[in-house]
Structure formats: C-alpha cells, structure tokens
Amino acid sequence: MEAEHVIRVILVEDQALFRSLLGDLIRREDGFALVAATGSVSEARALASTRAVDVMLMDVELPDGNGFALARSLRAARPELGIVLLSGHDVMDLLLALPESERAGWSYLSKTTSTSRPLPLRALHASARGASVLDPELIARLAPRRGSALEALTPRQLDALRLVAEGLSNAAIAREMGISAHSVDNLLNAVYTALGVRNDGELNSRVAAALQARARRRQHDRPVGMSPASPPAAADRDRREDLRVLLLTAGALLTTFAIGSTVQAVFVFRPLRLSAAQLAAQDALLPTRLLIGLATVGFVLLVCALVRLPERRLGAVFALLMGTAVIAGVGRHLVQLWIGVYAQPSVNAGVTEIASVFVVVIVSLLLALAQVRARVRLREHERAAAEQRTRASVALAELAAEEMRVRREVAEGLHGTLQGRLVLTQTALGGLIDHGRDEGWDAAALDRLDGIRRDLDTMREHDVRELSQLVYPVGVDVSLAHAVRSLVRRVPADIAVTAQVAPEADHALDGDHADAVSARIALVRAVEEGITNALRHGAATGIDILIRLDGAPGAERVILTVDDDGAGLPALPRWNGLARLAERLERHGGRAVLEASPRGGARLRVELPAAGR
C-alpha cells in the first residue's frame, strides 16, 4: 500500500485492554494511521467532528450510548465514512436494518470469533473504500434455508459468496478458489441473479449479496448441547463446557453406584452371606471389586468423551447409550469372573448384576444429558437476552434521535414558518385597516381589526415563543449552562435568582447526540418546574439553582437542586407537573425528589446519569 493512501482510523472501544491491543495492531501496520482511541460515544463524536478520519472502528455497546446509533449519525453527516462494528454478541443483523443505499462501507466483526490478525485490517481497508467485510466465522456456519434462493446456488457459488462476505476482491477470490478472474465474474453474476441483487458494477452489489447470505440463512441442525446462535469460537467453548458437565455429573453418579454395588455384591451375590467379622477377614475382595467398578466408570466416561456425546443428535445418543451400557454391564461381569471374584456364580446373579449396571449407566447418562440440556437452555436465554438488550439499546437511541429531530423541526417551524405567517397576516391587517380609514369604514369595525392585529402580535411574541421553548428550550443545543441562563433571564426582575452550573457537570452532558441533548432538555425542564413551583405555590422571593457532578469515576451523576425561601412543603405535596418530570427522568435513569430546603422553603432535587461521560 502506498504511503499517500494511508487509512486514518479512530478506535472506539470501552475495554481498555482490547482497545490497546487493537491500537497496537493498527499502529504497526503500514498503510494505517491511528488518529485517536477512546472508550465513549461523546468523545468519539467530538473526535470524528474535529479530526480527519477514513474509518471508525467501534464497539456496538458503549457505557454512555450505542455505537451503532453513533455510526448512523456520523454516516448521515459523512456518507463516505467507513464503519467497522465490533460486538461480543451476534448482532450482524443490525446491518440488515440499514437501507440498501447506505450499506456500502459497513463491516461487522465478532469479538469472540475474529481472532485472525489480518481480519480487522482487511475490514478497515474494505470499509475505507466503500466495501464490506462480514465476520467469516459466522458466515461459514450459514447454510441455505430449504426453498430459499440460496438453496439454488451451487457449492462453488456459495464458496464465492462467502469470500465476498469476507471482503475479498475478485482477484483474491480467484486465487483462493484456484480459478480465473473471468470464472469468478461468472460465479458472482449467477449469485447476484439468484439473490435478486442488481449488478450495477459498484460495491453496493457485493454488500447486498453478502447481507443476503445473512438474511436468508438457516443454521445446520443442532446437536443436543449446541446453542443456536453460538459462533464457532464460542461454540467450541460451549462444547468443552457441556462435555465437562456431562463427565462430572455422570462420573459422580456412576462412582456412587460403583462403591455401593461393591458392598452390595459382597453381601448379596456370594453363595454364603458374610457376617461383619467374615467381611473384615476377607476384605481383600473389596479393593478388587471397587477397582473393577471404577474401571467400568472410567470406560463409560472415556466412551462419552471420545464420541462427544452431548454433540450427538437424539437418535445417535440413544444408540450410544444402549451400546455403552451393554458393554459396561457385560464387561464388568466377565472381568469379575476372570479375576475370580465369584466362587460359584449363579446365572440369576450374573443377569441381575449385568441388568443393574445397564440401568444405572443409562439413568446416569440421561440425567447428565438433562443437566447439559438445562445449561444449554439457560445459555441460550442469556445470549438472547444480551442480543435483545443490544437491539433495544439501538432502538431507544434511534427513537431519542428521532425525537430530537422532530423537536428541532417543530421549534424551527414555530420560529420560522408560523411566525412568518403571523407577521404577514399582521401586515395584511394593517394594510386593510389603513385602506378602511381611507375609505371611511366604520370606526368600531376598524378598532376590532386593530385589536385582532394586536392579539396576533401578542400571540407571535409570547405564545408561539413559549410553545417553542416548551418543545426545544433556547440554548439547549449550545450547552446546559447556556440553556439554564436563558431560562433564568425570563424570571421577573424582582425575584432574586442565582444559577450555578459546574463546568464538569456542563461537560458531562456536552455533545449534540440525542442522549446528551435529551438529558439537557430534561434538566432544563426540571429547573423550569422548580422555578414555577417556587413562585406559584411557595410565593418565593429568592431561588438558588445549583448543578454539579457527583459520584465515583465511571458512575458520575449530575445533581440539580432548586432551593427557594417560600412557604415550604405542603402537608400533601401535589406533583402534577413534577409527576411528568419524574417520568421523563426515569427514562434517562434519573429521579426527582421534593424535600425541605435549608432556605426554609422547598427543594427540588434531581439526579441524572452523566450520559456524556
């Protein structure tokens, strides 16, 4: 790669060790430059707006927001920006939610499967030029759904499609498959036709085809202990853990049986039953029988480990259970006969012993498999819940962004369109009044028209502005401190108001992303509610407003207090507007409390997570 084509990368990852490892990988690779590395949405947004960058490599789940929502907003401002998403869960389907026209330049890698060193670099390079790389380990596990368009593809076409999903060029695919570039073109044209993807000669075709492979997937039939959405690396860990649980559970049950059956055999299956004294005199039988029993347990566990019993399908499991139990029962009995454990064994005694071993092995392994299956169900539930939380986080972030967009548009419409129309209407009325005076119209009618004009002016200057303030407070786009100062200036001059916003609290809610703006609006609404209550219900003459940051690093909270010197708390406080405020704060993880103030009146205390941190 030539020096003039260095790809500039901003890394966004909250896990410090993982961020450091990825940063070192990018720094050491020729053709890449690590512009900055951070662990938060707010800092990433600020860096992306002030630094020259080609690709953002970012985690989906970040402490102060959602990486996918941040990426969407950054791409809206800069469509050429490449995005490589990282996640510990399989959330590749997020890319399917993108409009087809926006999919170019998006890549996705799983933290649990993307262990190859070149893969992140390949994804960065692909996204920088508008292509896509999807996690190859996840793509490799996909198989066509019965009756889908993918089922019509040949194995060679499926292989070519998977290599497209890995971000390989046609030339690289040709080298990988050992065919000519012309043959690759033919294969991909057939793939595009089968999937209904328009081959426009652009990278969008490759992106769309790769995502269709994801959208139309069907994973292979699952064995007994396999989670449905486990990527290969995680699936390998799951298999090892399932086998360990099976061996421990079955081993404990079978060992208990081996010890019990040893004592039972000494007392029950010898021709002459032994007393305790005789048993003590002939205790040499006990170690022999116990060793045979433990050897049988070891044999059963070895078979389970070799055939990897939890991974087998149901029919194979039962066949293996029956075979293993029969061999264990018969083998144990034959070894005891060969060693001479039995002096003169009866047929009934032998059959009983073989049958008991058979039953115990079957029951023990079935219980162990049930334990494995219960763990699998719990694991599936936890992973599904984690993926659902990620998707819910994305949905909430997008809803918050949409709410802010609508608020801005409504506020701008009130300020611009509605006020402009009111001004035009007032001007028309003024012209009509002047014309009426010239024409000698009735004076009372002219006075009524003039009154309507004054009402419209009042409506424009006060009502429309107030409504606009309610929708989107003045200064909230700039900072929390600016919005609070703008609000305080509206308080009557005869009310003594002090307002202090600590710089660190202002910085904690800085930024223009939806979460920060929404949090600032919530706090401005809280200040407004506190002032309103102090004046309307408390007859206050002085109000103190303080906004500060509190809490340990990583768990900071913005604290707002509005104190007044009014009549104090009523016996039964009426929440009304405060109830709506509290509900809004709860959506941001905050709360509102009405309590007595040190100034003698009431105090409204609001706590809100420092979303910008």
Coordinates of C-alpha atoms in Angstrom, one line a residue:
M1 CA 0.0 0.0 0.0
E2 CA 1.4 3.4 -1.0
A3 CA 2.2 6.0 1.7
E4 CA -0.2 8.6 0.2
H5 CA -3.1 6.2 0.7
V6 CA -2.7 5.8 4.5
I7 CA -6.1 4.9 6.0
R8 CA -6.9 7.1 9.1
V9 CA -8.7 5.2 11.9
I10 CA -10.5 6.3 15.1
L11 CA -10.9 3.4 17.5
V12 CA -13.9 3.4 19.9
E13 CA -13.7 0.5 22.4
D14 CA -14.5 0.7 26.1
Q15 CA -12.5 -2.3 27.2
A16 CA -9.0 -0.8 27.8
L17 CA -7.0 -4.0 27.1
F18 CA -8.9 -4.8 23.9
R19 CA -8.5 -1.1 22.8
S20 CA -4.8 -1.2 23.5
L21 CA -4.3 -4.5 21.5
L22 CA -6.3 -3.2 18.5
G23 CA -4.5 0.1 18.7
D24 CA -1.1 -1.6 18.6
L25 CA -2.2 -3.7 15.6
I26 CA -3.2 -0.6 13.6
R27 CA -0.1 1.4 14.6
R28 CA 2.3 -1.4 13.5
E29 CA 0.7 -1.9 10.1
D30 CA 1.9 0.0 7.1
G31 CA -0.8 2.0 5.4
F32 CA -2.8 2.7 8.5
A33 CA -2.7 5.6 11.0
L34 CA -4.4 5.5 14.3
V35 CA -5.8 9.0 14.7
A36 CA -7.2 8.5 18.2
A37 CA -8.6 5.9 20.5
T38 CA -11.4 6.4 23.1
G39 CA -14.0 4.4 25.0
S40 CA -17.1 6.6 24.9
V41 CA -19.7 7.8 22.5
S42 CA -19.3 11.5 23.4
E43 CA -15.6 11.6 22.9
A44 CA -15.9 9.6 19.7
R45 CA -18.4 12.1 18.3
A46 CA -16.1 15.0 19.2
L47 CA -13.1 13.3 17.6
A48 CA -15.0 12.5 14.5
S49 CA -16.1 16.1 14.1
T50 CA -12.6 17.6 14.6
R51 CA -10.2 15.0 13.1
A52 CA -9.6 13.8 9.6
V53 CA -10.7 10.1 9.6
D54 CA -11.5 7.5 7.0
V55 CA -12.8 4.6 9.1
M56 CA -14.4 4.3 12.6
L57 CA -13.6 1.0 14.3
M58 CA -16.2 0.9 17.2
D59 CA -17.8 -1.4 19.7
V60 CA -21.6 -1.6 19.5
E61 CA -22.2 -1.4 23.3
L62 CA -20.5 1.5 25.0
P63 CA -21.0 2.8 28.5
D64 CA -22.6 6.1 27.5
G65 CA -24.5 5.1 24.4
N66 CA -24.8 2.8 21.4
G67 CA -22.1 2.6 18.8
F68 CA -24.4 1.7 16.0
A69 CA -26.6 4.7 16.6
L70 CA -23.5 6.9 16.7
A71 CA -22.3 5.4 13.5
R72 CA -25.6 6.1 11.8
S73 CA -25.5 9.8 12.8
L74 CA -21.8 10.1 11.7
R75 CA -22.6 8.5 8.3
A76 CA -25.6 10.8 7.9
A77 CA -23.2 13.7 8.0
R78 CA -20.4 12.0 6.1
P79 CA -21.7 9.2 3.8
E80 CA -18.1 8.3 2.7
L81 CA -17.0 7.4 6.2
G82 CA -16.3 3.7 6.7
I83 CA -17.6 1.9 9.7
V84 CA -16.4 -1.4 11.2
L85 CA -18.6 -2.6 14.1
L86 CA -17.4 -4.8 16.9
S87 CA -19.6 -6.8 19.3
G88 CA -19.3 -9.7 21.7
H89 CA -22.7 -10.9 20.5
D90 CA -24.0 -11.8 17.1
V91 CA -25.7 -8.6 16.1
M92 CA -24.8 -8.7 12.4
D93 CA -28.5 -8.3 11.7
L94 CA -28.2 -4.6 12.6
L95 CA -26.7 -4.1 9.1
L96 CA -29.8 -5.6 7.6
A97 CA -31.8 -2.8 9.1
L98 CA -29.9 -0.3 7.0
P99 CA -31.4 1.0 3.8
E100 CA -29.8 -0.7 0.9
S101 CA -28.4 2.6 -0.4
E102 CA -26.5 3.1 2.9
R103 CA -24.9 -0.4 3.3
A104 CA -21.7 0.3 1.4
G105 CA -18.7 0.8 3.8
W106 CA -20.2 -1.0 6.7
S107 CA -18.4 -4.1 8.2
Y108 CA -19.0 -6.3 11.2
L109 CA -16.6 -8.4 13.2
S110 CA -17.4 -10.5 16.3
K111 CA -15.1 -10.2 19.2
T112 CA -15.5 -13.9 20.0
T113 CA -14.6 -15.3 16.6
S114 CA -12.4 -12.7 14.8
T115 CA -9.1 -14.0 16.1
S116 CA -7.1 -13.7 12.8
R117 CA -4.7 -10.7 12.9
P118 CA -5.3 -9.7 9.2
L119 CA -9.1 -9.7 9.5
P120 CA -9.6 -6.3 11.3
L121 CA -7.1 -4.7 8.9
R122 CA -8.9 -6.2 5.9
A123 CA -12.2 -4.9 7.3
L124 CA -10.8 -1.4 7.8
H125 CA -9.3 -1.4 4.3
A126 CA -12.6 -2.6 2.8
S127 CA -14.8 -0.1 4.7
A128 CA -12.5 2.7 3.7
R129 CA -13.1 2.0 0.0
G130 CA -16.9 1.5 0.5
A131 CA -16.8 -2.3 0.6
S132 CA -17.9 -4.6 3.4
V133 CA -16.5 -7.4 5.4
L134 CA -18.8 -9.7 7.5
D135 CA -17.4 -11.9 10.1
P136 CA -16.2 -15.0 8.1
E137 CA -16.7 -17.4 11.0
L138 CA -20.3 -16.6 11.3
I139 CA -20.8 -16.6 7.6
A140 CA -19.1 -20.0 7.3
R141 CA -21.7 -21.6 9.6
L142 CA -24.6 -20.5 7.4
A143 CA -26.5 -22.9 5.2
P144 CA -29.3 -22.3 2.7
R145 CA -32.9 -22.4 4.1
R146 CA -35.0 -25.0 2.4
G147 CA -36.8 -23.5 -0.6
S148 CA -34.8 -20.2 -0.4
A149 CA -32.9 -18.6 -3.3
L150 CA -29.6 -19.7 -1.7
E151 CA -30.5 -23.3 -2.0
A152 CA -30.4 -23.0 -5.8
L153 CA -26.7 -21.9 -5.6
T154 CA -24.0 -24.5 -6.4
P155 CA -21.3 -25.2 -3.8
R156 CA -18.8 -23.2 -5.8
Q157 CA -21.2 -20.2 -6.0
L158 CA -21.8 -20.5 -2.2
D159 CA -18.0 -20.5 -1.6
A160 CA -17.6 -17.4 -3.8
L161 CA -20.4 -15.7 -1.9
R162 CA -18.8 -16.4 1.5
L163 CA -15.5 -15.0 0.2
V164 CA -17.4 -11.9 -1.0
A165 CA -18.7 -11.6 2.6
E166 CA -15.1 -11.7 3.8
G167 CA -14.4 -8.6 1.7
L168 CA -12.1 -10.3 -0.8
S169 CA -11.7 -8.8 -4.3
N170 CA -12.4 -10.8 -7.4
A171 CA -8.7 -11.3 -7.9
A172 CA -8.3 -12.6 -4.4
I173 CA -11.3 -14.8 -4.7
A174 CA -9.8 -16.2 -7.9
R175 CA -6.5 -17.0 -6.1
E176 CA -8.4 -18.5 -3.1
M177 CA -10.5 -20.8 -5.3
G178 CA -7.8 -21.6 -7.9
I179 CA -9.8 -20.3 -10.9
S180 CA -9.6 -17.4 -13.3
A181 CA -10.9 -13.9 -12.7
H182 CA -13.4 -14.4 -15.5
S183 CA -14.8 -17.5 -13.8
V184 CA -15.2 -15.5 -10.6
D185 CA -17.2 -12.9 -12.6
N186 CA -19.5 -15.6 -13.9
L187 CA -20.0 -17.1 -10.5
L188 CA -20.8 -13.8 -8.9
N189 CA -23.2 -12.8 -11.7
A190 CA -25.0 -16.1 -11.1
V191 CA -25.1 -15.3 -7.4
Y192 CA -26.5 -11.8 -8.0
T193 CA -29.2 -13.1 -10.3
A194 CA -30.3 -15.8 -7.9
L195 CA -30.5 -13.4 -5.0
G196 CA -32.2 -10.7 -7.0
V197 CA -29.3 -8.3 -6.4
R198 CA -28.8 -5.7 -9.2
N199 CA -25.3 -5.9 -10.5
D200 CA -24.5 -2.2 -11.1
G201 CA -20.8 -2.7 -11.1
E202 CA -20.5 -0.9 -7.8
L203 CA -19.5 -2.1 -4.4
N204 CA -23.2 -2.0 -3.3
S205 CA -23.8 -5.2 -5.3
R206 CA -21.2 -7.1 -3.2
V207 CA -22.5 -5.6 0.0
A208 CA -26.1 -6.5 -0.8
A209 CA -25.1 -10.1 -1.8
A210 CA -23.1 -10.6 1.4
L211 CA -26.0 -9.4 3.5
Q212 CA -28.5 -11.6 1.6
A213 CA -26.4 -14.6 2.7
R214 CA -27.0 -13.5 6.2
A215 CA -30.7 -12.6 5.8
R216 CA -31.6 -15.9 4.1
R217 CA -29.6 -18.2 6.4
R218 CA -30.5 -21.4 8.1
Q219 CA -28.1 -22.9 10.5
H220 CA -27.4 -26.6 10.5
D221 CA -29.5 -28.9 12.7
R222 CA -28.3 -28.5 16.2
P223 CA -26.9 -31.4 18.3
V224 CA -28.1 -32.0 21.8
G225 CA -25.9 -29.4 23.5
M226 CA -25.4 -26.7 20.9
S227 CA -26.7 -23.1 21.3
P228 CA -28.4 -21.9 18.1
A229 CA -26.6 -18.7 17.7
S230 CA -23.2 -19.6 19.0
P231 CA -20.3 -18.5 16.7
P232 CA -17.6 -21.1 16.2
A233 CA -15.1 -20.0 18.8
A234 CA -17.9 -19.6 21.4
A235 CA -19.4 -22.9 20.2
D236 CA -16.1 -24.7 20.9
R237 CA -16.1 -23.4 24.4
D238 CA -19.7 -24.4 24.8
R239 CA -18.9 -27.9 23.6
R240 CA -16.0 -28.3 26.0
E241 CA -18.1 -27.0 28.9
D242 CA -21.0 -29.3 28.0
L243 CA -18.7 -32.3 27.9
R244 CA -17.1 -31.3 31.2
V245 CA -20.5 -31.1 32.9
L246 CA -21.6 -34.4 31.4
L247 CA -18.5 -36.2 32.6
L248 CA -18.6 -34.7 36.1
T249 CA -22.3 -35.4 36.6
A250 CA -22.2 -38.9 35.1
G251 CA -18.9 -39.6 36.9
A252 CA -20.4 -38.7 40.3
L253 CA -23.5 -40.8 39.8
L254 CA -21.6 -43.8 38.4
T255 CA -18.9 -43.7 41.1
T256 CA -21.5 -43.6 43.8
F257 CA -23.1 -46.7 42.2
A258 CA -19.7 -48.4 41.9
I259 CA -19.0 -48.0 45.6
G260 CA -22.5 -49.1 46.6
S261 CA -22.5 -52.1 44.3
T262 CA -19.2 -53.3 45.7
V263 CA -20.6 -53.5 49.2
Q264 CA -23.8 -54.9 47.8
A265 CA -22.1 -57.6 45.8
V266 CA -20.1 -58.8 48.8
F267 CA -23.2 -59.1 50.9
V268 CA -25.7 -60.3 48.4
F269 CA -24.2 -62.1 45.5
R270 CA -21.8 -64.6 47.2
P271 CA -23.1 -68.1 47.8
L272 CA -22.7 -67.7 51.6
R273 CA -23.6 -64.3 53.1
L274 CA -20.8 -62.9 55.2
S275 CA -21.1 -61.5 58.7
A276 CA -19.3 -58.4 59.6
A277 CA -16.4 -60.4 61.1
Q278 CA -16.1 -62.5 58.0
L279 CA -16.2 -59.4 55.8
A280 CA -13.4 -58.0 57.8
A281 CA -11.4 -61.2 57.4
Q282 CA -11.9 -61.3 53.7
D283 CA -11.7 -57.5 52.9
A284 CA -9.3 -58.3 50.1
L285 CA -12.4 -58.6 47.9
L286 CA -13.4 -55.1 48.5
P287 CA -10.5 -53.3 46.8
T288 CA -10.7 -55.7 43.8
R289 CA -14.4 -55.1 43.3
L290 CA -14.0 -51.4 43.8
L291 CA -11.3 -51.1 41.2
I292 CA -13.4 -53.1 38.7
G293 CA -16.3 -50.8 39.4
L294 CA -14.2 -47.7 39.0
A295 CA -12.6 -49.1 35.8
T296 CA -16.2 -49.5 34.5
V297 CA -16.9 -45.9 35.3
G298 CA -13.8 -44.8 33.6
F299 CA -14.7 -46.9 30.5
V300 CA -18.1 -45.3 30.3
L301 CA -16.7 -41.8 30.7
L302 CA -14.0 -42.4 28.1
V303 CA -16.6 -43.5 25.6
C304 CA -18.6 -40.4 26.3
A305 CA -15.6 -38.2 25.8
L306 CA -14.4 -39.9 22.6
V307 CA -17.8 -39.8 20.9
R308 CA -18.5 -36.4 22.3
L309 CA -21.9 -37.5 23.5
P310 CA -23.5 -34.0 24.1
E311 CA -22.9 -33.1 20.4
R312 CA -24.7 -36.1 19.0
R313 CA -28.2 -36.0 17.7
L314 CA -31.0 -37.7 19.6
G315 CA -31.1 -41.0 17.7
A316 CA -27.3 -41.4 17.9
V317 CA -27.4 -40.6 21.6
F318 CA -29.8 -43.4 22.4
A319 CA -27.9 -45.9 20.3
L320 CA -24.6 -44.9 22.0
L321 CA -26.3 -45.1 25.4
M322 CA -27.6 -48.6 24.8
G323 CA -24.3 -49.9 23.4
T324 CA -22.2 -48.4 26.1
A325 CA -24.4 -49.7 28.9
V326 CA -24.5 -53.2 27.5
I327 CA -20.7 -53.3 27.0
A328 CA -20.1 -51.9 30.5
G329 CA -22.5 -54.4 32.2
V330 CA -21.3 -57.5 30.4
G331 CA -17.6 -56.4 30.5
R332 CA -17.7 -55.8 34.2
H333 CA -19.3 -59.1 34.9
L334 CA -16.8 -61.0 32.7
V335 CA -13.8 -59.3 34.3
Q336 CA -15.1 -60.3 37.8
L337 CA -15.5 -63.9 36.7
W338 CA -12.0 -63.9 35.2
I339 CA -10.4 -62.5 38.3
G340 CA -12.3 -65.0 40.5
V341 CA -14.4 -62.6 42.4
Y342 CA -17.2 -65.0 42.3
A343 CA -16.6 -68.6 43.7
Q344 CA -19.7 -70.2 42.1
P345 CA -21.9 -67.5 40.5
S346 CA -25.4 -68.4 39.6
V347 CA -27.0 -67.3 36.3
N348 CA -29.6 -65.3 38.0
A349 CA -26.9 -63.4 39.9
G350 CA -25.0 -62.6 36.7
V351 CA -28.1 -61.5 34.9
T352 CA -29.1 -59.3 37.8
E353 CA -25.7 -57.7 38.0
I354 CA -25.5 -57.0 34.3
A355 CA -29.0 -55.6 34.2
S356 CA -28.3 -53.3 37.2
V357 CA -25.1 -51.9 35.6
F358 CA -27.1 -51.4 32.3
V359 CA -29.9 -49.5 34.1
V360 CA -27.5 -47.4 36.2
V361 CA -25.4 -46.4 33.2
I362 CA -28.5 -45.4 31.2
V363 CA -30.1 -43.5 34.0
S364 CA -26.8 -41.7 35.0
L365 CA -26.1 -40.6 31.4
L366 CA -29.7 -39.5 30.8
L367 CA -29.5 -37.4 34.0
A368 CA -26.2 -36.0 32.9
L369 CA -27.5 -35.1 29.5
A370 CA -30.6 -33.5 31.1
Q371 CA -28.2 -31.4 33.2
V372 CA -26.3 -30.4 30.0
R373 CA -29.5 -29.5 28.2
A374 CA -30.7 -27.3 31.1
R375 CA -27.4 -25.4 30.9
V376 CA -27.8 -25.0 27.2
R377 CA -31.3 -23.6 27.6
L378 CA -30.0 -21.1 30.2
R379 CA -27.1 -20.1 28.0
E380 CA -29.5 -19.6 25.0
H381 CA -31.7 -17.5 27.2
E382 CA -28.8 -15.3 28.4
R383 CA -27.4 -14.8 25.0
A384 CA -30.8 -14.0 23.5
A385 CA -31.4 -11.5 26.4
A386 CA -28.0 -9.9 25.7
E387 CA -28.7 -9.6 22.0
Q388 CA -32.2 -8.2 22.8
R389 CA -30.6 -5.6 25.1
T390 CA -28.3 -4.5 22.3
R391 CA -31.2 -4.2 19.8
A392 CA -33.3 -2.4 22.4
S393 CA -30.4 0.0 23.1
V394 CA -30.1 0.7 19.3
A395 CA -33.9 1.2 19.0
L396 CA -34.0 3.6 22.0
A397 CA -31.1 5.5 20.7
E398 CA -32.7 5.9 17.3
L399 CA -36.0 6.9 18.9
A400 CA -34.2 9.5 21.0
A401 CA -32.5 10.8 17.9
E402 CA -35.8 10.9 16.0
E403 CA -37.5 12.8 19.0
M404 CA -34.7 15.4 18.9
R405 CA -35.1 15.8 15.1
V406 CA -38.8 16.3 15.4
R407 CA -38.4 18.7 18.3
R408 CA -35.9 20.8 16.3
E409 CA -38.2 20.8 13.2
V410 CA -41.2 21.8 15.3
A411 CA -39.3 24.5 17.1
E412 CA -37.8 25.8 13.8
G413 CA -41.3 25.7 12.3
L414 CA -42.8 27.7 15.1
H415 CA -39.9 30.2 15.0
G416 CA -39.9 30.4 11.2
T417 CA -42.9 29.3 9.3
L418 CA -45.6 30.1 11.8
Q419 CA -44.1 33.4 13.0
G420 CA -43.6 34.4 9.4
R421 CA -47.2 33.8 8.5
L422 CA -48.3 35.7 11.6
V423 CA -46.2 38.7 10.5
L424 CA -47.6 38.5 7.0
T425 CA -51.2 38.3 8.5
Q426 CA -50.5 41.3 10.7
T427 CA -49.1 43.3 7.8
A428 CA -52.2 42.4 5.7
L429 CA -54.5 43.5 8.5
G430 CA -52.5 46.7 8.9
G431 CA -52.9 47.4 5.2
L432 CA -56.6 46.6 5.4
I433 CA -57.1 49.0 8.4
D434 CA -55.3 51.8 6.5
H435 CA -57.4 51.2 3.5
G436 CA -60.6 51.2 5.6
R437 CA -59.7 54.5 7.1
D438 CA -59.1 56.0 3.7
E439 CA -62.4 54.6 2.6
G440 CA -64.3 55.8 5.6
W441 CA -65.2 52.4 7.2
D442 CA -67.0 52.2 10.5
A443 CA -64.6 53.2 13.3
A444 CA -65.8 50.3 15.6
A445 CA -65.0 47.8 12.9
L446 CA -61.6 49.2 12.4
D447 CA -60.9 49.1 16.1
R448 CA -61.9 45.4 16.2
L449 CA -59.5 44.7 13.3
D450 CA -56.8 46.6 15.1
G451 CA -57.5 44.6 18.2
I452 CA -57.1 41.4 16.3
R453 CA -53.8 42.6 14.9
R454 CA -52.5 43.4 18.4
D455 CA -53.7 39.9 19.6
L456 CA -51.8 38.3 16.8
D457 CA -48.7 40.3 17.7
T458 CA -49.0 39.2 21.3
M459 CA -49.5 35.6 20.2
R460 CA -46.4 35.8 18.0
E461 CA -44.2 37.4 20.6
H462 CA -45.3 35.4 23.6
D463 CA -47.5 32.3 22.9
V464 CA -45.6 31.0 19.9
R465 CA -42.2 31.7 21.6
E466 CA -43.4 30.0 24.8
L467 CA -44.6 26.9 22.9
S468 CA -41.3 26.8 21.0
Q469 CA -39.5 27.0 24.4
L470 CA -41.5 24.1 25.6
V471 CA -40.7 21.9 22.6
Y472 CA -37.0 22.9 22.4
P473 CA -35.5 25.2 25.0
V474 CA -33.4 28.1 23.9
G475 CA -29.7 27.4 24.2
V476 CA -30.0 23.6 24.7
D477 CA -28.1 23.0 21.5
V478 CA -25.2 25.0 22.9
S479 CA -24.8 23.8 26.4
L480 CA -26.6 23.1 29.7
A481 CA -25.2 26.3 31.3
H482 CA -26.4 28.4 28.3
A483 CA -29.9 26.9 28.4
V484 CA -30.2 27.5 32.1
R485 CA -29.0 31.1 31.9
S486 CA -31.5 31.7 29.0
L487 CA -34.3 30.3 31.2
V488 CA -33.3 32.4 34.3
R489 CA -33.4 35.6 32.3
R490 CA -37.2 35.1 31.9
V491 CA -37.8 35.2 35.7
P492 CA -39.2 38.5 36.9
A493 CA -36.6 41.0 37.9
D494 CA -37.9 41.3 41.5
I495 CA -37.1 37.7 42.2
A496 CA -33.6 37.1 43.4
V497 CA -32.2 34.1 41.3
T498 CA -28.8 32.7 41.4
A499 CA -27.8 29.9 39.0
Q500 CA -24.5 28.0 39.1
V501 CA -23.6 25.2 36.7
A502 CA -20.3 23.5 37.5
P503 CA -18.1 23.2 34.4
E504 CA -17.6 19.4 34.9
A505 CA -21.4 19.0 35.0
D506 CA -21.8 21.0 31.9
H507 CA -19.1 18.9 30.2
A508 CA -20.7 15.7 31.3
L509 CA -23.8 16.4 29.2
D510 CA -21.9 18.0 26.4
G511 CA -22.4 17.0 22.7
D512 CA -25.0 17.1 20.1
H513 CA -26.0 13.4 20.1
A514 CA -29.6 12.5 21.1
D515 CA -28.9 11.2 24.5
A516 CA -27.0 14.3 25.7
V517 CA -29.5 16.7 24.2
S518 CA -32.4 14.8 25.7
A519 CA -30.7 14.8 29.1
R520 CA -30.1 18.6 28.9
I521 CA -33.8 19.2 28.0
A522 CA -34.8 17.0 31.0
L523 CA -32.7 19.1 33.3
V524 CA -33.9 22.4 31.9
R525 CA -37.4 21.2 32.3
A526 CA -36.6 20.4 35.9
V527 CA -35.2 23.9 36.5
E528 CA -38.3 25.4 34.9
E529 CA -40.6 23.2 37.1
G530 CA -38.7 24.1 40.2
I531 CA -38.9 27.8 39.5
T532 CA -42.6 27.6 38.6
N533 CA -43.4 25.7 41.8
A534 CA -41.4 28.2 43.9
L535 CA -43.2 31.2 42.5
R536 CA -46.7 29.7 42.1
H537 CA -47.1 27.6 45.2
G538 CA -44.4 28.9 47.6
A539 CA -44.6 32.7 46.9
A540 CA -40.8 32.7 47.0
T541 CA -38.7 35.8 46.7
G542 CA -35.4 34.1 46.3
I543 CA -34.3 31.0 44.3
D544 CA -30.9 29.2 44.2
I545 CA -30.1 26.9 41.3
L546 CA -27.1 24.6 41.5
I547 CA -26.0 21.9 39.0
R548 CA -22.9 19.8 39.9
L549 CA -21.3 16.5 39.2
D550 CA -21.1 13.8 41.9
G551 CA -20.1 10.2 42.2
A552 CA -17.1 8.0 41.6
P553 CA -15.3 8.0 38.2
G554 CA -17.3 5.9 35.8
A555 CA -20.5 6.3 37.8
E556 CA -20.9 10.1 37.9
R557 CA -24.3 11.6 38.3
V558 CA -25.4 15.2 37.6
I559 CA -27.1 16.6 40.6
L560 CA -29.6 19.6 40.3
T561 CA -31.0 21.4 43.3
V562 CA -33.6 24.2 43.1
D563 CA -34.0 25.8 46.6
D564 CA -36.4 28.6 47.4
D565 CA -37.3 30.7 50.5
G566 CA -41.1 30.3 50.1
A567 CA -43.8 28.7 52.3
G568 CA -42.1 25.3 52.4
L569 CA -43.5 21.9 51.6
P570 CA -47.3 21.4 51.9
A571 CA -48.6 18.6 54.1
L572 CA -49.6 16.7 50.9
P573 CA -47.4 17.9 48.0
R574 CA -49.2 17.9 44.7
W575 CA -46.9 16.6 42.0
N576 CA -48.9 17.2 38.8
G577 CA -46.1 18.6 36.5
L578 CA -43.5 17.0 38.8
A579 CA -45.0 13.6 38.1
R580 CA -44.5 14.1 34.3
L581 CA -41.0 15.4 35.0
A582 CA -40.2 12.3 37.2
E583 CA -41.4 10.0 34.5
R584 CA -39.2 11.7 31.9
L585 CA -36.2 11.5 34.2
E586 CA -36.8 7.8 34.9
R587 CA -36.5 7.1 31.2
H588 CA -32.9 8.6 31.4
G589 CA -32.1 6.6 34.6
G590 CA -32.7 9.6 36.9
R591 CA -35.1 10.6 39.6
A592 CA -36.7 13.7 41.2
V593 CA -37.3 14.3 44.9
L594 CA -39.2 17.1 46.6
E595 CA -37.9 17.9 50.1
A596 CA -37.4 20.7 52.6
S597 CA -34.9 23.3 51.7
P598 CA -32.2 24.8 54.0
R599 CA -33.5 28.2 53.0
G600 CA -36.8 27.4 54.7
G601 CA -38.8 26.7 51.6
A602 CA -38.9 23.7 49.3
R603 CA -36.1 21.9 47.4
L604 CA -36.4 20.1 44.1
R605 CA -33.5 17.6 43.9
V606 CA -32.9 15.8 40.6
E607 CA -30.3 13.2 39.8
L608 CA -29.4 12.1 36.3
P609 CA -26.6 9.8 35.0
A610 CA -23.7 11.7 33.4
A611 CA -24.5 10.4 29.9
G612 CA -21.7 12.2 28.2
R613 CA -19.0 10.6 30.3

